[in-house]
Every structure is written in structure tokens, then in C-alpha cells.
Short mmCIF file of C-alpha atoms and ligand atoms in Angstrom, two decimals:
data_model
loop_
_atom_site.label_atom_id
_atom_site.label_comp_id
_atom_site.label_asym_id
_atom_site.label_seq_id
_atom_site.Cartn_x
_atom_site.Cartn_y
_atom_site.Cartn_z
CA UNK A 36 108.36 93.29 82.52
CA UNK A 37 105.01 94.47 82.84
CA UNK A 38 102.99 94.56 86.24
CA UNK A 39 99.86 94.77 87.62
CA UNK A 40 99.43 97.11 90.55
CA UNK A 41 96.13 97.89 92.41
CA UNK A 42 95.81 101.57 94.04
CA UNK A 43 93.85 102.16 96.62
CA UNK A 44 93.96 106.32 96.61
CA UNK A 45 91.30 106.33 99.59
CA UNK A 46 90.56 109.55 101.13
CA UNK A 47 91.83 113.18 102.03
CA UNK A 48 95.40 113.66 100.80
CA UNK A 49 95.47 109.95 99.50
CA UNK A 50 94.52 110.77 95.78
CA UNK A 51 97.39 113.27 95.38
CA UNK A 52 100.51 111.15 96.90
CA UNK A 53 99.23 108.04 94.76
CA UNK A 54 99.33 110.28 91.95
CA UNK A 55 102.49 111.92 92.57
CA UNK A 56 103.81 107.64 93.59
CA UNK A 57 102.51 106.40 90.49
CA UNK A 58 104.08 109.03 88.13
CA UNK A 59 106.95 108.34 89.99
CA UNK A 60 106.69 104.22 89.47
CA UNK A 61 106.24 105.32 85.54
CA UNK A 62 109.06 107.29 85.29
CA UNK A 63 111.27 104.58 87.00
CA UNK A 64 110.07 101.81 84.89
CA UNK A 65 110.89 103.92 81.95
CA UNK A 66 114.37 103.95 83.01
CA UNK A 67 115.06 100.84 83.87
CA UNK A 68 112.38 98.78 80.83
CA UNK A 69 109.67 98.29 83.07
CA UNK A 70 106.01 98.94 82.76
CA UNK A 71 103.39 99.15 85.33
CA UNK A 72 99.29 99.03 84.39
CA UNK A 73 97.38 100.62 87.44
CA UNK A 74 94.06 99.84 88.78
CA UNK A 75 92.24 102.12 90.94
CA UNK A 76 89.68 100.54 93.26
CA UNK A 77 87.98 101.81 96.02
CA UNK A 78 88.55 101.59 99.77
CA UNK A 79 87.40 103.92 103.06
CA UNK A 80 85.22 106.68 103.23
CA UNK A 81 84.89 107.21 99.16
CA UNK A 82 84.41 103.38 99.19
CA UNK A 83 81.43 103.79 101.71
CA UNK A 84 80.17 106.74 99.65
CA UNK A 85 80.11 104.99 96.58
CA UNK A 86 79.18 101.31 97.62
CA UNK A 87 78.36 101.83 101.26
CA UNK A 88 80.69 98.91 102.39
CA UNK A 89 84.38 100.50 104.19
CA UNK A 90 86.12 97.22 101.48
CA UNK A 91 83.89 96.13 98.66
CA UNK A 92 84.59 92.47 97.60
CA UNK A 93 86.02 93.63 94.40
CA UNK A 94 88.22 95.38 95.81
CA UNK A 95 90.01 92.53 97.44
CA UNK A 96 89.61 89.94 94.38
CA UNK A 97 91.66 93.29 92.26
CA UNK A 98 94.09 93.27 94.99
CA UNK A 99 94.27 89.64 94.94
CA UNK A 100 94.86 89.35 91.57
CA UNK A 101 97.55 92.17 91.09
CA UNK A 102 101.22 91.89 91.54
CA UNK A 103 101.52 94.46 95.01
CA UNK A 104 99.12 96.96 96.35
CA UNK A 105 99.84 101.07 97.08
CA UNK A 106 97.98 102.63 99.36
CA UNK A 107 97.52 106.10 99.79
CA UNK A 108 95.38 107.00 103.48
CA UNK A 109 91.87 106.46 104.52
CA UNK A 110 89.39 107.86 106.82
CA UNK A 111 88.27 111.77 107.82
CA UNK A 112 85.90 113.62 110.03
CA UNK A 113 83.13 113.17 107.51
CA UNK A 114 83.02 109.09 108.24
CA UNK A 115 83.92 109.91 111.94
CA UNK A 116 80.46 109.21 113.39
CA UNK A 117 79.59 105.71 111.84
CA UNK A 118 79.35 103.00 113.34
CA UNK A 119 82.48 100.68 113.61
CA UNK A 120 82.02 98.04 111.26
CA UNK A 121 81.06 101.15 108.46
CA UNK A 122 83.99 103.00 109.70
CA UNK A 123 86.78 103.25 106.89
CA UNK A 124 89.60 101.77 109.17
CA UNK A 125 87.56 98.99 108.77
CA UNK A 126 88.51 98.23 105.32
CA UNK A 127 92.28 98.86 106.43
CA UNK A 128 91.58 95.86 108.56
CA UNK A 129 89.82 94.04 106.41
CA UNK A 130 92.28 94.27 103.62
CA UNK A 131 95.19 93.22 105.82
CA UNK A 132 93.50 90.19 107.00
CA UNK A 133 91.88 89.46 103.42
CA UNK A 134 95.76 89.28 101.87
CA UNK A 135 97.25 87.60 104.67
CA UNK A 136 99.54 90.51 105.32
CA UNK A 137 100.59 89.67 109.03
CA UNK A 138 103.86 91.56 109.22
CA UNK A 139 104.20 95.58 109.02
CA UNK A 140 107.46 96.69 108.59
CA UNK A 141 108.29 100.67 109.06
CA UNK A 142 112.06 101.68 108.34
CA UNK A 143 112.66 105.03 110.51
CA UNK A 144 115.84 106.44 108.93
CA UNK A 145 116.86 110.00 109.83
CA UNK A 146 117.90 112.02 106.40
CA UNK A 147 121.21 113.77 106.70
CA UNK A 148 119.78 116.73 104.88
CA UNK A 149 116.78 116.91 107.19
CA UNK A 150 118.61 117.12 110.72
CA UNK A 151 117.05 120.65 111.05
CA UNK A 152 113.68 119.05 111.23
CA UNK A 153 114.45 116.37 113.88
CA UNK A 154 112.62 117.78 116.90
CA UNK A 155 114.83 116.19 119.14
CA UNK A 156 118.42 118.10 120.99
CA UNK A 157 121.36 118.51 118.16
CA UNK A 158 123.72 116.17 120.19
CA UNK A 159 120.88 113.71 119.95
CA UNK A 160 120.52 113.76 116.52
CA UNK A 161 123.94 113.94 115.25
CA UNK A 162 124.37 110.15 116.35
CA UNK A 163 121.85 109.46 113.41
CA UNK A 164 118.65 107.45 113.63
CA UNK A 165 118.29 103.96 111.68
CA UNK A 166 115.61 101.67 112.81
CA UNK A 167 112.96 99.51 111.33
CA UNK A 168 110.12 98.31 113.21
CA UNK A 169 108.29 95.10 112.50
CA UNK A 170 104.71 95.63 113.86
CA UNK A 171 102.11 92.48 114.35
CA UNK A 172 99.71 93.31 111.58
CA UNK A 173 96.83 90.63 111.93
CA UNK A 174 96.82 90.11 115.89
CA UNK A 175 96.50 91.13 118.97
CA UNK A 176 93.82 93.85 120.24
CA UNK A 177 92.52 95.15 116.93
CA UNK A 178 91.28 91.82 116.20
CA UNK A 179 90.38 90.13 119.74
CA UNK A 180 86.80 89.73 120.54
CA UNK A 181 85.49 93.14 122.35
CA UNK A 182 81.97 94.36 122.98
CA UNK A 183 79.75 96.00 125.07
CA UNK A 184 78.55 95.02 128.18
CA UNK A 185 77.00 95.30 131.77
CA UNK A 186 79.50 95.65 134.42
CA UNK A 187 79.94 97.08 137.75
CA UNK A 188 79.28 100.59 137.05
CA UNK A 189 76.33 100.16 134.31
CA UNK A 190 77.53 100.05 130.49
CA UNK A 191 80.96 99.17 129.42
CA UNK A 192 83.20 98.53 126.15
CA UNK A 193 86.17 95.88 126.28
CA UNK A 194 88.87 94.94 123.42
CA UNK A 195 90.88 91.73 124.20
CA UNK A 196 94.66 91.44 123.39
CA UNK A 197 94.99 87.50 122.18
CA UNK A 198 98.50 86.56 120.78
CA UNK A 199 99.22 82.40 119.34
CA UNK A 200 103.15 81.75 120.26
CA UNK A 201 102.32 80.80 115.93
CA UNK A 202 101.82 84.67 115.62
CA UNK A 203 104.68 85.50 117.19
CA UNK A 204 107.09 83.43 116.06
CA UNK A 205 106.38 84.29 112.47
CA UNK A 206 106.73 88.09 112.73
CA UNK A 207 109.85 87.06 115.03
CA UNK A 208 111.24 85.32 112.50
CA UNK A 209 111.09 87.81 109.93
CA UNK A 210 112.34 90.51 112.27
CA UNK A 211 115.89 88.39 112.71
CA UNK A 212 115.96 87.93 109.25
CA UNK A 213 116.01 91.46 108.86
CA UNK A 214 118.27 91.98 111.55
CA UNK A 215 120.85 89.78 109.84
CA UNK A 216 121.05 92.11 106.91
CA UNK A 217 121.60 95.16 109.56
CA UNK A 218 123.46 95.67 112.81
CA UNK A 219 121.81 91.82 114.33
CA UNK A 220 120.57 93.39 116.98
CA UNK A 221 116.86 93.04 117.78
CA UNK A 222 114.65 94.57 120.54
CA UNK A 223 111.38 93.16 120.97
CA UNK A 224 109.18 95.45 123.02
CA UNK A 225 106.08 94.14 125.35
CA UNK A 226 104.24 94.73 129.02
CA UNK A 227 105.66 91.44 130.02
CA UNK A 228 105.37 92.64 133.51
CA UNK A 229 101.43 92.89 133.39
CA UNK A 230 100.23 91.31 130.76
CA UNK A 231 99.96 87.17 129.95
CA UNK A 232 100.14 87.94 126.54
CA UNK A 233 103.26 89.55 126.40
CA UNK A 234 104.66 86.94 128.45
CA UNK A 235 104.17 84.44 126.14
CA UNK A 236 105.14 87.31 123.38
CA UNK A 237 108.62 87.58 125.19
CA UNK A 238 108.96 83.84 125.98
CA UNK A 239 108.25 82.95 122.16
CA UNK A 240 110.90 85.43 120.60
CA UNK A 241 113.79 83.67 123.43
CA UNK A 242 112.99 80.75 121.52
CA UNK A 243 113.29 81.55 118.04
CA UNK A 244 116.32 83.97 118.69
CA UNK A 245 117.92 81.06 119.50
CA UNK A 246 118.13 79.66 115.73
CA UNK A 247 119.86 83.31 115.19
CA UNK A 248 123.15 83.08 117.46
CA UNK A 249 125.32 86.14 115.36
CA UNK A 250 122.13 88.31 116.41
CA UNK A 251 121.71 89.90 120.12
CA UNK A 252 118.38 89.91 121.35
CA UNK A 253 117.10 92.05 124.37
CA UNK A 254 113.25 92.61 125.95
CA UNK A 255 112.15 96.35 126.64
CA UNK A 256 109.17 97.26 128.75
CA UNK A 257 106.68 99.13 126.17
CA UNK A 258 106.86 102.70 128.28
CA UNK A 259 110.62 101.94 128.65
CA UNK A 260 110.77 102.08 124.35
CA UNK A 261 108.24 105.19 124.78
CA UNK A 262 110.52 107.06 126.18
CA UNK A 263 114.06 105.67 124.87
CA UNK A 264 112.58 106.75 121.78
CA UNK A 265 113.39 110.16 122.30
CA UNK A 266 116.06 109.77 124.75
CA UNK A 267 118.47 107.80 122.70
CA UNK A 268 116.74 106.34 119.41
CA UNK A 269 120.37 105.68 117.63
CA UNK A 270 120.23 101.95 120.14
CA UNK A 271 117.37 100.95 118.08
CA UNK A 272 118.24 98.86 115.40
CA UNK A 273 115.69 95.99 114.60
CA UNK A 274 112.35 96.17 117.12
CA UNK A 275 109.82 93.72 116.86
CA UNK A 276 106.79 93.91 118.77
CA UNK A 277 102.64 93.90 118.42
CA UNK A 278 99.78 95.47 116.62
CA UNK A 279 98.78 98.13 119.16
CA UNK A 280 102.52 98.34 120.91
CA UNK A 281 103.90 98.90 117.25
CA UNK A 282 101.34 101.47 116.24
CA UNK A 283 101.74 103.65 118.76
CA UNK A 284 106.01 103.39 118.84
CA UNK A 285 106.29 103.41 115.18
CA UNK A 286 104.24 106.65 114.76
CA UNK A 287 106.25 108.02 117.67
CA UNK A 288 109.73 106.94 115.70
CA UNK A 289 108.78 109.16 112.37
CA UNK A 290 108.61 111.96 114.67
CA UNK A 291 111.73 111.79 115.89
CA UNK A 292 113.08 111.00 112.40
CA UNK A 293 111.52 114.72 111.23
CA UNK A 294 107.89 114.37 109.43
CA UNK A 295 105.27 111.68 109.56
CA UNK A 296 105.38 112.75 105.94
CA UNK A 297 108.90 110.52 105.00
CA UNK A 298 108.19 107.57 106.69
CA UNK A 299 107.06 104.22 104.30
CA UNK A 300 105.65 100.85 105.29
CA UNK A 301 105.43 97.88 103.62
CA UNK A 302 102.90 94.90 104.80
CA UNK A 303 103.37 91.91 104.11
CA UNK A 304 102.90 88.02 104.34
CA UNK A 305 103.55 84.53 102.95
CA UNK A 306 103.54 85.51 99.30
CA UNK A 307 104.99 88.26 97.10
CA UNK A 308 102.26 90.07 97.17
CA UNK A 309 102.47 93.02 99.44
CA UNK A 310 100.52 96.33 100.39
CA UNK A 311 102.67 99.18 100.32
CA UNK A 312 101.26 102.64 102.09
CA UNK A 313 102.65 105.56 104.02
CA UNK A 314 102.96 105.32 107.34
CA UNK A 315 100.86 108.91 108.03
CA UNK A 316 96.95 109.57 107.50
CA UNK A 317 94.70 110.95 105.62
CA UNK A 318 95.35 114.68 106.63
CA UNK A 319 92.33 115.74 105.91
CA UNK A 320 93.20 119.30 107.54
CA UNK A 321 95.41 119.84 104.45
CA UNK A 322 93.56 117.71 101.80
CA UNK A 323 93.49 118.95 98.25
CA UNK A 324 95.52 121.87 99.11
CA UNK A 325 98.96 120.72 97.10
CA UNK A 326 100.44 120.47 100.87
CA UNK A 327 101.24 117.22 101.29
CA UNK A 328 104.17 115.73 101.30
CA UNK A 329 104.69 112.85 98.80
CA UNK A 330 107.83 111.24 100.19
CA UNK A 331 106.56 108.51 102.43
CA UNK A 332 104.54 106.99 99.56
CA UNK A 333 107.04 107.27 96.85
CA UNK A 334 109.57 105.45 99.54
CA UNK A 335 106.63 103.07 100.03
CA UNK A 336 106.63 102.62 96.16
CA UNK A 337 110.00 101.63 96.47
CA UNK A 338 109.87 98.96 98.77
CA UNK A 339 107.09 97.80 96.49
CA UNK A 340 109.95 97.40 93.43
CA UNK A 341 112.44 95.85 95.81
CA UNK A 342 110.72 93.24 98.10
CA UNK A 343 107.16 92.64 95.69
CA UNK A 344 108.66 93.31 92.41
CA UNK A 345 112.88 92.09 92.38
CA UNK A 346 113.51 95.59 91.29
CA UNK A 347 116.14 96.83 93.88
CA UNK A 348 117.87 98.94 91.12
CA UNK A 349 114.94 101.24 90.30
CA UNK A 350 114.35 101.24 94.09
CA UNK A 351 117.69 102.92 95.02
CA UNK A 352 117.66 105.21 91.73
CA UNK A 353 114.21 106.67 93.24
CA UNK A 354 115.95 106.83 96.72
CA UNK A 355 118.51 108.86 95.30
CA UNK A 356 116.12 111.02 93.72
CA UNK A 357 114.57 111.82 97.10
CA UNK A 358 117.81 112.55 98.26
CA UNK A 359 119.00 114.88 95.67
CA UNK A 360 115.73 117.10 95.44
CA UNK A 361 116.39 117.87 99.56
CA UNK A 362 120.13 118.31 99.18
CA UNK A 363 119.41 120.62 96.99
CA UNK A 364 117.00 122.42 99.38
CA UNK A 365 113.33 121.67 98.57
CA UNK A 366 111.03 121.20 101.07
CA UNK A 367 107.25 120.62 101.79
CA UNK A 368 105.98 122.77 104.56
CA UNK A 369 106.30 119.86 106.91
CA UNK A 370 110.07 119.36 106.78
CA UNK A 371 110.86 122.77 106.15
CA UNK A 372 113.61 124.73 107.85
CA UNK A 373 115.24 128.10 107.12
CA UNK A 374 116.83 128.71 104.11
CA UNK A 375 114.87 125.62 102.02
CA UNK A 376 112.81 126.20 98.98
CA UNK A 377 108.78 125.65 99.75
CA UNK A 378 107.12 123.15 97.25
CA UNK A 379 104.24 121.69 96.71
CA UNK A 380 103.10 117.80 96.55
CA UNK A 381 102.95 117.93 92.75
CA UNK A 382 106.16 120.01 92.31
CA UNK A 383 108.17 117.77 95.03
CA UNK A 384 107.12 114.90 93.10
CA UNK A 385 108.18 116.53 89.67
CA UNK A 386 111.30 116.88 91.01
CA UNK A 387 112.28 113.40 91.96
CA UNK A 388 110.94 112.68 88.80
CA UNK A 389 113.40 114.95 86.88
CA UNK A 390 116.03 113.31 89.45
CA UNK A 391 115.29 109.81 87.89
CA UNK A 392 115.87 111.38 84.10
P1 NAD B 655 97.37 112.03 110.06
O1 NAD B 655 98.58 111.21 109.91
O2 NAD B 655 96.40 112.01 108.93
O3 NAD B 655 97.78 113.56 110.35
C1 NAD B 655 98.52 113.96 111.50
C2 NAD B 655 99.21 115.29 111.18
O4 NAD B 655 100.28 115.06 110.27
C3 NAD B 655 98.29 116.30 110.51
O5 NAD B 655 98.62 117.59 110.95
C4 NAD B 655 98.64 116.19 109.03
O6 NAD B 655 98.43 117.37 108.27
C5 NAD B 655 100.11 115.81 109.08
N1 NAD B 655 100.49 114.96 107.94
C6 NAD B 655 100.17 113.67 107.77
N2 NAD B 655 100.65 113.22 106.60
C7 NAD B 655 101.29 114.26 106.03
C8 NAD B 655 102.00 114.43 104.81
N3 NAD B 655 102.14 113.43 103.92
N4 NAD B 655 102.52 115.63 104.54
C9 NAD B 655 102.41 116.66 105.42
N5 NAD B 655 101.75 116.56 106.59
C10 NAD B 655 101.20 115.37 106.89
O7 NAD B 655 96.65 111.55 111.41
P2 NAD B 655 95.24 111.97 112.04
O8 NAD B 655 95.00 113.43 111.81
O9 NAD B 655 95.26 111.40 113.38
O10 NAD B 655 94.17 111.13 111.19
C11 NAD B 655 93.44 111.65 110.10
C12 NAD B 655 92.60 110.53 109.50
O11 NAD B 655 93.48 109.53 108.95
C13 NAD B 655 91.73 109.81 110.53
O12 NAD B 655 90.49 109.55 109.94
C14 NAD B 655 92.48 108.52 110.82
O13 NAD B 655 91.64 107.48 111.20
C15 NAD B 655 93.09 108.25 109.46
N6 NAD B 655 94.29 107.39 109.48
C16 NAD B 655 94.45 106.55 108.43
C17 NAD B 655 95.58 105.77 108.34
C18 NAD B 655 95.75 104.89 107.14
O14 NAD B 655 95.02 105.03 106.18
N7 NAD B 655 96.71 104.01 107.13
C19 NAD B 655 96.57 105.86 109.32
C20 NAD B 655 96.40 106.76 110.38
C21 NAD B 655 95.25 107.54 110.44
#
């Protein structure tokens, strides 16, 4: 089969893991019969150089109109000082909302080979990390009204959390579907204990749990899952929780799992059509420097095949190329430990590609 995929490179390191991911997605689909026809469009600080609009409208009708979406990173100092609606995470937004893509879902799996890099105690680590977080993509703070206004000290900003019990349940209801396919257990993380929203947050998930009796369902307290993070991360197994809470947590999970550079993400929604993207930045302190590492997007790519594109076979043979190019010892300088081989983006990425051959 042939299909139609829309990149959105964006800025900083973004153009050199979408290259390396789309190589990648070529060499698969020549193993396994497959073609792919790529369409770069423009989104984020090249998209406001170029067009002066964070998402031009034809970039979403592309996106639209393709099969699944990879996304490389957007933003950098350069676009730092715009104002918000011009800022480039404004298109990240705006392209989430414009596909429906309400449900962000970041597996945080802990490589065997990369132990060395886990920051966290030996003992800790050794009882393995598997989690996958599903983050509120289209809620919650990011989108509530906010503004500026007059208050009781002179000027003042405010950003309102707002969550439907429709909202919730949804992502909810994905999350148990996941867990289902895993260890059925789910943790759903709020501030139930301040906050109205996350009352209602908790009191919706109670209710759908209870069409999913074989899966155990239990409430943690947002700083609670802050810090159980790093104090015992191998009792996470599904967590479910909103846009800001899941943010934060799900950066602080690829931490603990060794780079922000492994760590994928799909979004996605109603349809097939998904946006697939790394879970890191734009690094623009190492941009165009052949430093970055590759592997979250090239995961990302292959969540694309399996959940967009009913390719789970070339998914797992690019999984197991990723696996074989660090058992045998290469590394990019963020996951490197003693006694690894350094490579570059472009090298790491010819190397799962010789993996696939
Ligand atoms: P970042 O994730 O870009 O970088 C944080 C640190 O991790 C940096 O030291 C960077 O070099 C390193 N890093 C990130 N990805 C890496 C990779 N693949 N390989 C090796 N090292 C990697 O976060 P930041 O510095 O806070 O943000 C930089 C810019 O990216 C900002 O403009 C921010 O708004 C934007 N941003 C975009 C997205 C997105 O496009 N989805 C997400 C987060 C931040």
C-alpha cells in the first residue's frame, strides 16, 4: 500500500530527526511492500518566518488530507519574544485542536541496554520501568479562557483550568482500553483536594472504570505522582490524567526512563488519523550540530505504522532495530555511558536502518 504522510520538520533539531524518521519509514516499507509519499509543510517558527502565521491553513487542509502526521519539534529563542498568539506553540495547539486529536499517549519504557543512563539508584532501576501516560490533549488550562486584568495589586494574568465530565470520560476510556492490553491497572492523577475540576476529573473516571471490572483503578494526588515518579516508577502502569498535570509528569517519566531523546508520543482522536512527534523539543542548543538523538521520533514513526497505518509488523522490525544498534553499544551523547560508541543523529539513524536490511 501506498500512503500519504504530512511532515511537519518545524524548527531547531526537528529537520534532522524527520529526516533520519522518514528514511527510516522508507526503508521499512521497502521491507515489508509498503510505500510512503511525504509532504513537508510548514509549522512554528519557520512557519512564522515564511508566512507569518505559527499554522498556515494549508497546513492543516495537508494534514487533513494525509493518512497520519510526524512531527519533528517547534519553537526556539529566536520566536521567544512574540506575542502569544504568533508564538510557534501556537500552531502545536492549533493543530491538535484543528485534527481533533484529544488524547496524547506517551509510552515510558526503560531499555535494558540503557540502565546506565537511568539517573535514578541501581536497586531502583533494576525493577524496570513500563508506563504509558494518556495526557488530556484538547482541555483543560491551555485552552480555558485567560487574560489580563486589573486586580488587587494593579495588573494581572489568569489561565482557567475547565474540564466537561465528556472530556474526561473519553480520554478515560481510552486509557482502560489500554490498560486491558497491559497489567489493568490504571492511575489517574489530579489535585482533587483543591481543585473543582479535578473533582469532577476523579468522580468521572469512578464512573467509567466501572464498565472495566478486570482493571484496578486508584486516584493519586498530582505532587504525590511527582514524586513516586522517582521513588518507585515500576507501580506505574497505565496513568491517565490532564493537559497541564500530564505535561509536566510525562516529561518527568522520560527522565527517569534515561533521555528525553527515546521517548515517542502519539496524539490522537476519533479517526485514524493521528499526529505522531517526539516527546522532547526543539533543542535548539544543539540544532544542526548532528547531536541529536533520533530515537524518540523513529519510535514515534512506529506507532504511526501500528495504530494510523495497521502495520504492527514493520513497527516491531524497527523496534528491534533500535534495540540492536544499542546492544551493540552505540550511543548519542545523551544516553551515553562508558564503554559505548559515540554517534551522530545521521549515523544512529543509518544504523537502524542497516538493522531493518
Ligand atoms: P527541549 O526538549 O528542546 O530540550 C531540553 C534538553 O534536552 C536540552 O538540553 C536538549 O539539548 C535536550 N534534548 C532534547 N531533545 C533531544 C534529543 N532528541 N537528543 C538529545 N538531546 C535532546 O526543551 P526546551 O529546551 O525546554 O525547549 C526548547 C524549545 O522547544 C522551546 O522553544 C520550547 O517551547 C520548544 N518545545 C517544543 C515542543 C514540541 O514541539 N512538541 C515540546 C517542548 C518544547
Amino acid at each position: 500500500m501506498k500512503f500519504n504522510i504530512a511532515v511537519i520538520a518545524g524548527d531547531g533539531i526537528g529537520p534532522e530527526i524527520t529526516k533520519v524518521t522518514t528514511d527510516v519509514l522508507e526503508a521499512a516499507g521497502a521491507k515489508f511492500g509498503h510505500g510512503f509519499k511525504f509532504t513537508d509543510v510548514l509549522m512554528g517558527g519557520c512557519a512564522i518566518d515564511k508566512t507569518g502565521v505559527p499554522l498556515p491553513d494549508e497546513t492543516i487542509r495537508i494534514c487533513k488530507d494525509s493518512d497520519s502526521v510526524l512531527l519533528g519539534a517547534v519553537g526556539g529563542p529566536k520566536w521567544d519574544t512574540l506575542p502569544g498568539h504568533l508564538r510557534p506553540e501556537k500552531g502545536l495547539l492549533g493543530i491538535r485542536a484543528a485534527l481533533g486529536l484529544y488524547a496524547n499517549i506517551r509510552p515510558a519504557v526503560l531499555f535494558p541496554s540503557l540502565i546506565n543512563a537511568c539517573p535514578l539508584r541501581a536497586d531502583i532501576a533494576a525493577r524496570g520501568i513500563d508506563m504509558v501516560v494518556y495526557r488530556e490533549l484538547t482541555g483543560g488550562m491551555y485552552f480555558g479562557e485567560r487574560g489580563m486584568r486589573e486586580g488587587k495589586y494593579g495588573a494581572e494574568a489568569y489561565d482557567t483550568e475547565a474540564y466537561s465530565k465528556f472530556e474526561v470520560e473519553r480520554i478515560a476510556r481510552l486509557a482502560f482500553e489500554c490498560a486491558l492490553t497491559r497489567k489493568k491497572h490504571v492511575i489517574s492523577i489530579d489535585k482533587a483536594n483543591v481543585l473543582d475540576s479535578s473533582r469532577l476529573w476523579r468522580a468521572t473516571v469512578a464512573e467509567v472504570a466501572k464498565a472495566y471490572p478486570g482493571v484496578t483503578c486508584e486516584n493519586m494526588l498530582v505532587d504525590n505522582a511527582a514524586m513516586q515518579l522517582v521513588k518507585n516508577p515500576s507501580q506505574f502502569d497505565v496513568i491517565v490524567t490532564s493537559n497541564i498535570f500530564g505535561d509536566i509528569l510525562s516529561d518527568e517519566a522520560s527522565m527517569v526512563t534515561g533521555s528525553i531523546g527515546m521517548l515517542p508520543s502519539s496524539s490522537i482522536g476519533d479517526s485514524k488519523l493521528g499526529l505522531y512527534e517526539p516527546i522532547h523539543g526543539s533543542a535548539p542548543d544543539i540544532a544542526g550540530k548532528d547531536l541529536a538523538n533520533p530515537i524518540a521520533t523513529v519510535l514515534s514513526a512506529a506507532m504511526m505504522l501500528e495504530s494510523s497505518l495497521g502495520l504492527p509488523d514493520a513497527a516491531l522490525a524497527i523496534r528491534r532495530a533500535i534495540d540492536a544498534a544499542l546492544l551493540k553499544g552505540f550511543r548519542t551523547g545523551d544516553i551515553m555511558s562508558a564503554g559505548c560508541t559515540p554517534v551522530g543523529c545521521k549515523e544512529m539513524g543509518g544504523l537502524i536502518i542497516a538493522g531493518l536490511k
